[in-house]
Amino acid sequence: MKEKMEFKTESKRLLNLMVHSIYTNKEIFLRELISNASDAIDKYHLTSLTDDKLEKTNDYEIHLSFDKKKRTITITDNGIGMTYDELVANLGTIAKSGTLEFLQNMKGKELKDTDLIGQFGVGFYSAFMISSKVVVISKSPFSEKSYKWTSEGEDSYTIEEANKTTRGTEVTLHIRKNEDEETYDEFLDEYKLTSLVKKYSDYVKYPITMEKTKEVQKLDDEGKEIEGKYESVTEKETLNSMVPIWNKNKSEVKPEELNEFYKNQYFDYTDPLLHIWTDVEGALTYKAIVFIPGKAPYNLYSEKYEKGLQLYAKGVFIMDKCKELVPDYLRFIKGLVVSSDLSLNISREILQHNRQLKKIEQNLEKKILNELEKLLKNEPEKYHAFFKEFGVNLKYGIYDNFGEKKEMLQDLILFKTVNNDDYITLKEYLEKMPTDQKEIYYGSAPSKEAIKVSPQMDMLKKKGYDVLVLSDEIDEFMINILREYDKKPFKSINQGDLDLLDESEKTKIKEKETEQKDLLETLKTILSSEVKDVKLSTRLADSPVCLVSGEGLSFEMEKVINQMPGDKDMKADKILEINPNHALFQAIEKVYNEDRESLDDYAWILYNQAMLIEGLSIKDPVSFADKMVKLMVKAAGK
Ligand code: ADP
């Protein structure tokens, strides 16, 4: 007798979501059904250990088949099966507390692609994403009879007796085909199903099998191949490898095996630079295998890049990019976390606040930084290679969150400097610092050479002080967050006052400044549209002029900020510094006293030169050139 029954209310809602799902990752249905089958076998096995009425066996199998003509996919297991009551209770009612909670939160909201479906799976009902009808035939070892459960994903389902005699469950999906709706023919394909098993269920511990038909060369009576003759042979093939790499003994897994695993899993062609394998046992038990790629993925800095580690719970693949496991600045790491403490069905919201995940993230972060420190110490070459690829991320890590992590990261940052050919750390900079040096100097330029020849280096070179070369956009922002290292403040070579002179030299310049007050004021007035001040320099030795910025925004930061989207117009204060000991200054004094009308041209030429040296573009190159020409003609004519 066929009975018709109504689904429970929440189940109806979930079913409705599934049937009308716009979720693009519909392929997860297979993972869900295989996971159920595997659980059912677990249950049978455990029960058989203590129940004498049950046959003891190790012959377990999850079988997969499909029929292109009938448009069906069938998943069969020899697990615990379901009695009549269990079919009603388990498939007629939503079982997962997480899902129920999620649905309650979703009231009135639209379910988006990225929402719960597929991220965690919604179990059995996910079959309805691609099926117009689902048939479950099941036999429990505790029931004489077997039953057939059928539903078309609407309000009701039917149950009737069936004639299955062997223990277990058989789930048949009738793949949806509709004139105007999407069809899911792609799943009715041997290759597709095989790759889905590989992708999602490779580490399920029971064999997942499928009949495969192959064309093989025909053999003659003596067993030799007959040329040009083929025959088709059907063989049962096990699709999954069953033993996950992390279930092997860490010491038995060769680095080459891990490299291959990395390349296969994370679609890379190059070996990883480093792998980190941790087994943690205790209040929270998990394993993690994390890789640092050899090369940064091409889209690492694009918005589309998704960070995250694969998450497995109890051998079942939960999700591909669990971002909660990776701090932003380590977004480049790949790998996986396996924990038996996590449940399969936690919703997204729960995930975000999941304390276990948070804890794993923190432990992993520490572990990774630790390994990087070791690498820096023991294999500096390799660390340098790492830093070239991913150093910017660590710098970002310092800058992010108002420097929350600067202590953890500052010793991992490498710098090029004016006096060193190799990268050095801040610690090394301090070790080599002359005793009279009070600050850590840095300059911003695309290359070390550009800084080396810049006028601001005059005095520093004389003193033998080294200067950090900042060439990444993030650098100055990072330095601003760091402020100091080991109590030594950072100091830009072209900002503010360098304070490099001794008292008598300082007094001399002060006196000269008072003496030439009128001249400096006049220059300042001429250039007032561009500069904030004109001063006698304390940092120049051989060069005639330079441009520095005030204490706030630097030229480099001005550039970076103005490049960012939005129409900001931030300006760094410009200060023109003139070398009082240079012949040019005496020339200007002379012009000021004897040839007043030429002073304008002199001032603008000076300013524009300083701009060019600083790598900034000048506003009116034509007028600059005209002024130069005028002066040259005049000089030659006189
Ligand atoms: P979950 O597996 O997370 O509990 P599902 O909606 O996938 O949720 O399945 C609901 C219940 O149906 C399961 O808990 C299980 O008791 C039963 N079930 C599903 N598939 C099978 C199967 N292949 N064999 C035995 N029982 C099953």
XYZ file of C-alpha atoms and ligand atoms in Angstrom:
665
model
C 0.000 0.000 0.000
C 1.264 3.420 -0.964
C 0.982 6.083 1.699
C 1.111 9.798 1.052
C 2.640 11.987 3.763
C 3.290 15.678 4.264
C 6.743 17.079 4.963
C 7.260 18.946 8.243
C 7.092 22.711 7.900
C 10.810 23.515 8.080
C 11.570 20.734 5.682
C 9.125 22.211 3.206
C 10.942 25.492 3.419
C 14.331 23.893 2.875
C 13.002 21.825 0.004
C 11.522 24.873 -1.590
C 14.889 26.615 -1.350
C 16.594 23.652 -2.935
C 14.195 23.271 -5.802
C 14.382 26.965 -6.639
C 17.988 27.331 -5.746
C 20.048 29.738 -7.781
C 23.142 28.375 -6.135
C 25.746 27.806 -8.834
C 27.664 25.112 -7.048
C 24.997 22.475 -7.478
C 27.566 19.715 -7.810
C 27.855 19.425 -4.039
C 24.781 17.160 -4.010
C 27.071 14.214 -4.724
C 29.355 14.987 -1.811
C 26.330 15.163 0.480
C 24.867 11.842 -0.618
C 28.220 10.079 -0.472
C 28.805 11.506 2.971
C 25.434 10.132 4.109
C 26.310 6.746 2.677
C 29.650 6.757 4.452
C 27.974 7.692 7.748
C 25.492 4.877 7.270
C 28.325 2.377 6.798
C 30.059 3.759 9.897
C 26.864 3.204 11.828
C 26.443 -0.343 10.607
C 30.021 -1.188 11.381
C 29.856 0.211 14.896
C 26.548 -1.492 15.630
C 27.780 -4.830 14.263
C 30.636 -4.826 16.753
C 28.265 -5.085 19.680
C 25.178 -6.675 18.164
C 25.502 -10.413 17.594
C 22.505 -10.526 15.279
C 24.437 -8.471 12.700
C 26.885 -10.011 10.307
C 30.473 -8.923 10.892
C 32.137 -7.777 7.739
C 34.640 -5.446 6.209
C 33.040 -5.608 2.814
C 31.788 -2.069 2.560
C 31.117 -0.146 -0.582
C 29.451 2.929 -1.965
C 28.417 2.311 -5.525
C 27.747 4.942 -8.113
C 25.924 4.435 -11.395
C 24.119 6.504 -13.949
C 21.823 5.985 -16.897
C 21.986 8.588 -19.579
C 18.746 7.493 -21.280
C 16.683 7.292 -18.121
C 18.444 10.394 -16.805
C 19.186 8.873 -13.417
C 22.092 8.782 -11.014
C 22.066 6.139 -8.286
C 24.115 6.016 -5.108
C 23.992 2.691 -3.296
C 25.543 1.796 0.030
C 25.578 -1.287 2.241
C 25.277 0.651 5.451
C 22.709 0.637 8.209
C 19.699 1.421 6.011
C 16.416 2.781 7.334
C 13.289 1.196 8.714
C 9.865 2.555 7.845
C 9.864 4.794 10.907
C 13.356 5.990 10.215
C 12.511 6.931 6.651
C 9.633 9.045 7.922
C 11.658 10.569 10.708
C 14.898 11.182 8.813
C 13.757 12.188 5.357
C 10.466 13.785 6.296
C 11.968 16.160 8.820
C 14.905 18.447 8.702
C 17.612 16.965 10.886
C 20.242 19.655 11.147
C 20.046 22.214 13.873
C 22.447 24.543 12.060
C 20.342 24.574 8.944
C 17.188 25.253 10.869
C 18.832 28.183 12.604
C 20.078 29.483 9.305
C 16.655 29.293 7.765
C 15.161 31.168 10.657
C 17.709 33.920 10.111
C 16.959 33.966 6.428
C 13.297 34.844 6.868
C 12.450 37.562 4.372
C 15.950 37.647 2.945
C 16.902 36.280 -0.388
C 19.273 33.365 -0.513
C 22.405 34.383 -2.341
C 24.994 32.253 -4.104
C 27.474 32.691 -1.364
C 25.079 31.762 1.394
C 24.877 28.562 3.278
C 23.909 26.193 0.517
C 26.913 24.330 -0.640
C 29.272 25.940 1.817
C 28.249 23.382 4.372
C 25.759 21.406 2.531
C 22.238 20.910 3.515
C 22.422 17.182 3.327
C 20.002 14.946 1.610
C 17.721 17.699 0.334
C 20.484 19.151 -1.840
C 19.582 16.346 -4.264
C 16.546 18.407 -5.192
C 18.720 21.135 -6.669
C 19.176 18.981 -9.742
C 16.416 16.385 -9.468
C 12.780 16.427 -10.410
C 12.228 13.278 -8.386
C 14.206 11.401 -5.751
C 13.614 7.758 -4.904
C 15.126 6.145 -1.814
C 14.920 2.395 -1.372
C 16.212 1.218 1.963
C 16.494 -1.900 4.039
C 17.485 -1.891 7.633
C 18.946 -5.064 9.168
C 16.406 -4.573 11.949
C 13.429 -4.799 9.631
C 12.154 -7.731 7.601
C 10.775 -5.475 4.958
C 12.308 -2.819 2.746
C 10.653 0.460 1.756
C 10.582 2.882 -1.081
C 10.387 6.596 -0.376
C 9.538 8.883 -3.286
C 9.268 12.644 -3.541
C 9.096 15.252 -6.245
C 10.245 17.944 -3.877
C 6.834 19.440 -3.251
C 4.756 19.267 -0.103
C 4.576 15.519 0.206
C 6.264 12.225 -0.268
C 5.051 8.649 -0.552
C 6.184 5.449 1.131
C 5.478 1.921 -0.019
C 6.921 -1.504 0.441
C 9.810 -2.513 -1.791
C 11.577 -5.728 -2.611
C 15.160 -4.924 -1.728
C 16.627 -7.869 0.131
C 20.121 -6.657 0.916
C 21.037 -4.303 3.688
C 21.543 -0.641 2.853
C 20.191 2.286 0.920
C 19.839 3.140 -2.712
C 19.194 6.756 -3.645
C 18.109 7.426 -7.219
C 18.007 10.926 -8.606
C 15.905 11.694 -11.638
C 17.846 14.510 -13.169
C 15.697 17.488 -13.956
C 14.828 18.264 -17.516
C 12.534 21.109 -18.315
C 11.798 22.940 -21.509
C 12.549 26.352 -20.163
C 14.450 25.571 -16.997
C 18.058 24.586 -16.610
C 18.909 20.957 -17.258
C 21.724 19.146 -15.601
C 22.894 16.784 -18.297
C 26.513 17.474 -17.420
C 26.131 15.238 -14.368
C 25.099 12.267 -16.470
C 28.647 11.715 -17.455
C 31.306 9.267 -16.340
C 34.130 11.763 -16.390
C 32.139 14.409 -14.548
C 31.052 12.046 -11.780
C 34.545 10.631 -11.442
C 36.063 14.078 -11.070
C 33.430 15.125 -8.555
C 34.305 12.122 -6.412
C 38.003 12.991 -6.685
C 37.336 16.587 -5.857
C 35.019 16.207 -2.904
C 35.139 12.672 -1.622
C 38.608 11.389 -2.369
C 39.311 10.720 1.275
C 36.076 8.986 2.228
C 37.287 5.813 3.880
C 35.113 3.295 1.985
C 35.593 2.503 -1.696
C 33.372 4.518 -4.011
C 32.996 2.379 -7.103
C 31.638 2.734 -10.584
C 31.333 0.395 -13.580
C 33.497 1.731 -16.353
C 33.477 0.545 -19.910
C 36.758 0.659 -21.726
C 37.856 -0.161 -25.228
C 40.809 -2.536 -25.034
C 42.812 -4.253 -27.704
C 41.540 -7.743 -28.466
C 43.879 -10.638 -27.626
C 44.360 -13.835 -29.592
C 44.418 -17.323 -28.042
C 48.039 -16.921 -27.059
C 47.349 -13.685 -25.339
C 48.934 -11.438 -27.981
C 47.301 -8.227 -29.095
C 45.478 -8.432 -32.393
C 46.214 -5.311 -34.367
C 43.273 -3.107 -35.127
C 40.778 -5.185 -33.126
C 39.180 -3.813 -30.018
C 36.511 -4.954 -27.614
C 34.705 -3.212 -24.782
C 35.210 -4.476 -21.278
C 33.315 -3.347 -18.243
C 35.263 -3.165 -15.037
C 34.455 -1.940 -11.610
C 36.787 0.855 -10.648
C 37.379 2.464 -7.283
C 37.266 6.201 -7.761
C 38.601 7.500 -4.462
C 42.055 7.058 -3.014
C 40.670 6.630 0.546
C 43.852 7.295 2.482
C 44.255 10.998 2.907
C 47.784 12.284 2.939
C 47.227 13.716 6.404
C 46.280 10.325 7.757
C 49.666 9.015 6.841
C 52.490 9.266 9.268
C 54.076 12.669 8.873
C 57.557 11.189 8.844
C 56.622 8.752 6.084
C 55.462 11.356 3.659
C 58.311 12.414 1.426
C 58.695 16.051 0.451
C 58.194 15.064 -3.202
C 54.852 13.514 -2.338
C 53.794 16.687 -0.592
C 54.942 18.753 -3.546
C 52.856 16.639 -5.896
C 49.906 16.860 -3.557
C 50.270 20.628 -3.466
C 50.461 20.961 -7.216
C 47.465 18.730 -7.823
C 45.287 20.206 -5.151
C 46.063 23.853 -5.695
C 46.638 23.902 -9.434
C 50.178 25.164 -9.396
C 52.997 24.237 -11.731
C 55.826 25.099 -9.421
C 56.823 23.391 -6.209
C 55.877 25.190 -3.039
C 58.575 27.198 -1.331
C 57.764 25.781 2.052
C 55.359 23.417 3.702
C 54.306 23.385 7.302
C 52.652 20.341 8.783
C 51.228 20.457 12.277
C 49.415 17.895 14.333
C 47.750 19.352 17.346
C 46.139 17.234 19.996
C 44.392 18.333 23.113
C 41.321 20.388 23.876
C 41.127 21.058 20.168
C 42.430 18.375 17.856
C 43.346 19.210 14.309
C 45.913 18.783 11.614
C 47.017 21.413 9.204
C 49.171 21.218 6.125
C 49.998 24.658 4.869
C 52.021 25.616 1.808
C 53.727 28.801 0.790
C 53.681 28.874 -3.004
C 56.886 29.383 -4.924
C 55.340 32.196 -6.910
C 52.572 34.585 -6.025
C 49.387 33.738 -7.927
C 48.759 36.253 -10.683
C 45.566 37.507 -9.105
C 46.798 37.683 -5.500
C 46.252 41.418 -5.303
C 43.000 41.565 -7.204
C 39.680 41.781 -5.473
C 38.624 38.497 -6.984
C 41.308 36.533 -5.167
C 39.843 34.447 -2.378
C 42.052 33.558 0.517
C 41.394 30.517 2.667
C 42.267 26.960 3.524
C 40.352 23.827 2.665
C 38.397 22.521 5.554
C 37.700 18.864 6.199
C 35.717 17.439 9.055
C 35.757 13.719 9.651
C 37.220 12.955 6.241
C 34.538 14.927 4.482
C 35.335 17.960 2.453
C 33.438 20.925 3.868
C 34.674 23.870 1.896
C 37.397 25.039 -0.375
C 38.269 28.488 0.932
C 37.618 28.827 4.606
C 38.731 32.408 5.024
C 38.279 32.410 8.774
C 41.443 30.318 9.024
C 43.776 32.849 7.417
C 44.644 36.388 8.465
C 44.522 38.832 5.560
C 48.210 39.401 5.339
C 48.856 35.662 4.882
C 46.304 35.456 2.084
C 48.859 33.764 -0.161
C 49.056 30.536 1.832
C 47.392 27.368 0.560
C 46.570 24.209 2.367
C 44.084 22.417 4.486
C 42.817 21.921 7.978
C 41.316 18.675 9.150
C 39.481 18.500 12.391
C 37.243 15.922 13.891
C 35.993 18.480 16.400
C 34.056 20.476 13.838
C 30.596 19.469 12.807
C 29.546 19.158 9.201
C 26.619 21.431 9.494
C 27.526 24.741 10.982
C 26.055 27.755 9.319
C 28.045 30.673 7.976
C 27.174 32.953 10.842
C 28.212 30.360 13.351
C 31.410 29.837 11.402
C 32.382 33.469 11.653
C 32.137 33.390 15.388
C 33.377 29.889 15.771
C 35.866 29.835 18.599
C 37.513 26.638 17.434
C 38.256 28.098 14.035
C 39.559 31.303 15.607
C 41.859 29.293 17.807
C 43.152 27.269 14.861
C 43.736 30.487 12.931
C 45.769 32.000 15.744
C 47.848 28.871 16.268
C 48.524 28.556 12.575
C 49.512 32.187 12.271
C 52.053 31.804 15.062
C 53.344 28.588 13.599
C 53.811 30.100 10.157
C 55.633 33.172 11.468
C 57.823 30.892 13.518
C 58.755 28.839 10.492
C 59.496 31.995 8.542
C 61.813 33.191 11.291
C 63.619 29.875 11.158
C 63.907 30.117 7.412
C 65.343 33.616 7.651
C 67.927 32.404 10.122
C 68.879 29.100 8.525
C 68.263 29.598 4.837
C 68.497 33.325 4.175
C 68.655 32.848 0.392
C 65.379 31.023 0.415
C 63.859 33.586 2.736
C 64.929 36.353 0.377
C 63.149 34.543 -2.444
C 60.071 34.322 -0.246
C 60.302 37.970 0.677
C 60.574 39.075 -2.933
C 57.303 37.320 -3.691
C 55.329 37.962 -0.552
C 57.140 40.605 1.529
C 54.580 43.233 0.599
C 51.939 41.176 2.375
C 53.894 41.162 5.622
C 54.326 44.917 5.334
C 50.612 45.212 4.881
C 50.237 43.057 7.996
C 52.170 45.641 9.987
C 50.126 48.503 8.613
C 46.758 46.804 9.014
C 44.655 47.321 12.122
C 46.716 50.228 13.409
C 49.811 48.135 13.848
C 48.210 45.478 16.030
C 50.679 42.909 14.712
C 53.795 44.987 14.315
C 55.695 43.275 17.096
C 55.064 39.894 15.508
C 56.123 40.969 12.062
C 58.785 43.659 12.215
C 61.724 41.270 12.366
C 60.545 39.517 9.243
C 60.776 42.604 7.077
C 63.805 43.006 4.844
C 65.201 46.242 3.488
C 67.541 47.263 0.775
C 69.880 49.948 2.002
C 72.319 52.402 0.524
C 75.370 50.753 2.118
C 74.431 47.073 1.684
C 74.185 44.997 -1.429
C 72.017 42.385 0.262
C 68.696 42.710 1.995
C 69.027 43.381 5.727
C 66.682 43.318 8.687
C 66.112 46.197 11.076
C 68.051 44.310 13.696
C 71.042 44.129 11.382
C 70.700 47.825 10.587
C 70.953 48.640 14.289
C 73.915 46.324 14.766
C 75.886 48.164 12.090
C 74.841 51.633 13.192
C 77.610 54.071 14.314
C 77.332 54.933 18.002
C 76.598 58.610 17.405
C 73.636 57.840 15.139
C 70.339 58.415 16.893
C 67.767 57.629 14.243
C 67.027 55.083 11.530
C 67.139 56.913 8.214
C 65.044 56.069 5.214
C 64.472 57.491 1.784
C 61.770 56.768 -0.762
C 62.796 56.121 -4.327
C 62.313 53.437 -6.940
C 65.906 52.302 -6.540
C 68.899 52.430 -4.278
C 70.858 54.340 -6.960
C 68.290 57.121 -7.038
C 68.730 57.653 -3.299
C 72.482 57.361 -3.431
C 72.803 60.325 -5.775
C 70.114 62.457 -4.192
C 71.275 65.750 -2.627
C 69.651 64.818 0.675
C 72.335 62.146 1.064
C 75.208 64.687 1.192
C 75.651 64.938 4.938
C 74.550 61.384 5.642
C 77.208 60.065 3.304
C 79.830 62.147 5.100
C 78.736 60.681 8.406
C 78.676 57.153 6.982
C 75.076 56.615 8.043
C 73.150 53.944 6.211
C 69.730 54.663 4.723
C 66.858 52.250 4.153
C 65.591 52.295 0.602
C 61.804 52.304 0.480
C 60.433 51.415 -2.902
C 57.074 49.755 -2.307
C 54.001 51.944 -2.078
C 53.134 50.524 1.302
C 56.583 51.205 2.782
C 56.128 54.698 4.174
C 52.734 53.819 5.558
C 54.300 50.874 7.323
C 57.137 53.019 8.683
C 54.593 55.510 9.978
C 52.863 52.758 11.910
C 56.126 51.319 13.212
C 57.348 54.776 14.316
C 60.420 53.252 15.968
C 62.371 50.048 16.215
C 64.117 49.086 19.438
C 63.494 52.633 20.697
C 65.192 54.211 17.686
C 62.814 56.441 15.747
C 62.568 56.363 11.977
C 63.563 59.497 10.138
C 62.984 60.404 6.502
C 66.023 61.893 4.774
C 63.870 64.389 2.976
C 61.448 65.483 5.588
C 61.757 68.023 8.367
C 65.087 68.784 10.011
C 67.817 66.154 9.944
C 69.757 67.592 12.844
C 73.138 66.339 11.685
C 75.308 69.361 12.424
C 77.235 70.160 15.555
C 76.500 73.272 17.588
C 79.062 75.597 15.970
C 77.934 74.660 12.470
C 74.345 75.230 13.476
C 75.132 78.694 14.847
C 76.908 79.581 11.645
C 73.886 78.744 9.570
C 71.574 80.599 11.972
C 73.734 83.695 11.588
C 73.767 83.407 7.835
C 70.015 83.010 7.816
C 69.558 86.246 9.786
C 72.004 87.990 7.519
C 70.188 86.831 4.372
C 66.688 87.162 5.767
C 65.546 89.616 3.070
C 66.842 87.463 0.242
C 65.183 84.325 1.608
C 61.911 86.218 2.147
C 62.019 87.527 -1.417
C 62.591 84.044 -2.829
C 59.745 82.759 -0.718
C 57.434 85.461 -2.068
C 58.383 84.684 -5.662
C 57.679 80.964 -5.163
C 54.804 81.376 -2.728
C 52.332 79.599 -5.007
C 54.424 76.423 -4.793
C 56.514 76.278 -1.644
C 55.769 76.782 1.988
C 59.243 77.948 2.894
C 62.723 78.696 1.584
C 65.512 77.834 4.010
C 69.235 77.429 4.295
C 69.950 73.738 4.381
C 71.650 71.759 7.093
C 71.658 68.544 5.114
C 73.456 69.590 1.925
C 77.211 69.453 1.468
C 78.025 69.447 -2.249
C 74.648 69.934 -3.910
C 73.201 73.415 -4.400
C 69.525 72.815 -3.611
C 66.994 70.231 -2.600
C 63.312 69.961 -1.931
C 62.037 68.471 1.293
C 58.586 68.062 2.723
C 57.253 69.190 6.063
C 56.718 66.837 8.982
C 53.277 65.587 7.916
C 52.618 64.067 4.531
C 55.654 63.051 2.458
C 55.973 63.358 -1.323
C 55.778 59.596 -1.677
C 52.614 59.310 0.390
C 51.126 62.220 -1.547
C 51.685 60.261 -4.764
C 50.193 57.038 -3.386
C 47.168 58.659 -1.804
C 46.342 60.656 -4.907
C 46.553 57.521 -7.025
C 43.865 55.870 -4.975
C 40.293 56.026 -6.244
C 38.201 59.032 -5.246
C 39.142 62.606 -5.945
C 41.377 63.476 -3.073
C 43.812 66.277 -3.539
C 46.275 65.903 -0.700
C 49.408 67.984 -0.842
C 52.666 67.554 1.012
C 54.235 70.842 2.151
C 57.217 71.724 0.001
C 60.280 73.387 1.482
C 63.090 74.554 -0.773
C 66.476 74.193 0.876
C 69.526 76.040 -0.418
C 73.095 75.118 0.411
C 74.638 78.224 2.023
C 78.151 76.985 1.271
C 77.636 76.450 -2.405
C 78.930 78.846 -5.073
C 75.395 79.039 -6.426
C 74.185 80.699 -3.288
C 76.828 83.358 -3.612
C 75.743 83.852 -7.213
C 72.180 84.389 -6.070
C 73.302 86.856 -3.438
C 75.045 88.747 -6.234
C 71.989 88.701 -8.481
C 69.856 89.880 -5.568
C 72.126 92.849 -4.996
C 73.054 93.780 -8.547
C 70.541 92.370 -11.055
C 67.240 92.306 -9.207
C 64.984 91.678 -12.229
C 66.734 88.341 -12.980
C 66.020 86.991 -9.500
C 62.589 85.693 -10.525
C 64.091 83.475 -13.209
C 66.774 82.215 -10.858
C 64.203 81.310 -8.234
C 62.015 79.367 -10.647
C 64.939 77.547 -12.213
C 66.164 76.540 -8.769
C 62.757 75.318 -7.719
C 62.157 73.355 -10.907
C 65.563 71.729 -10.688
C 64.837 70.626 -7.162
C 61.508 69.188 -8.341
C 63.211 67.212 -11.099
C 65.856 65.824 -8.763
C 63.084 64.729 -6.450
C 61.488 62.790 -9.307
C 58.456 65.077 -9.416
C 57.157 66.493 -12.663
C 57.283 70.209 -13.198
C 54.210 72.213 -14.065
C 55.507 74.290 -16.957
C 58.507 72.692 -18.657
C 58.384 75.159 -21.575
C 58.797 78.200 -19.405
C 61.521 76.399 -17.436
C 63.437 75.735 -20.674
C 62.913 79.348 -21.839
C 64.365 80.665 -18.621
C 67.382 78.369 -18.887
C 68.005 79.466 -22.476
C 67.723 83.133 -21.548
C 70.261 82.645 -18.782
C 72.675 80.704 -20.954
C 72.588 83.318 -23.692
C 73.108 86.028 -21.123
C 76.033 84.170 -19.507
C 77.757 83.587 -22.849
C 77.150 87.137 -24.041
C 78.664 88.829 -21.050
P 22.592 14.553 8.106
O 23.235 13.478 7.288
O 23.466 15.739 8.267
O 22.042 14.089 9.397
P 20.650 14.535 5.949
O 19.521 15.448 5.614
O 21.669 14.369 4.883
O 21.293 15.084 7.276
O 20.109 13.152 6.290
C 19.124 13.007 7.294
C 19.169 11.633 7.937
O 18.761 10.631 7.044
C 20.561 11.213 8.372
O 20.885 11.715 9.631
C 20.425 9.693 8.389
O 19.877 9.251 9.609
C 19.435 9.438 7.291
N 20.115 9.023 6.065
C 20.417 9.780 4.999
N 21.056 9.056 4.047
C 21.165 7.802 4.537
C 21.726 6.564 4.040
N 22.339 6.505 2.848
N 21.640 5.478 4.833
C 21.048 5.544 6.033
N 20.502 6.653 6.546
C 20.557 7.779 5.822
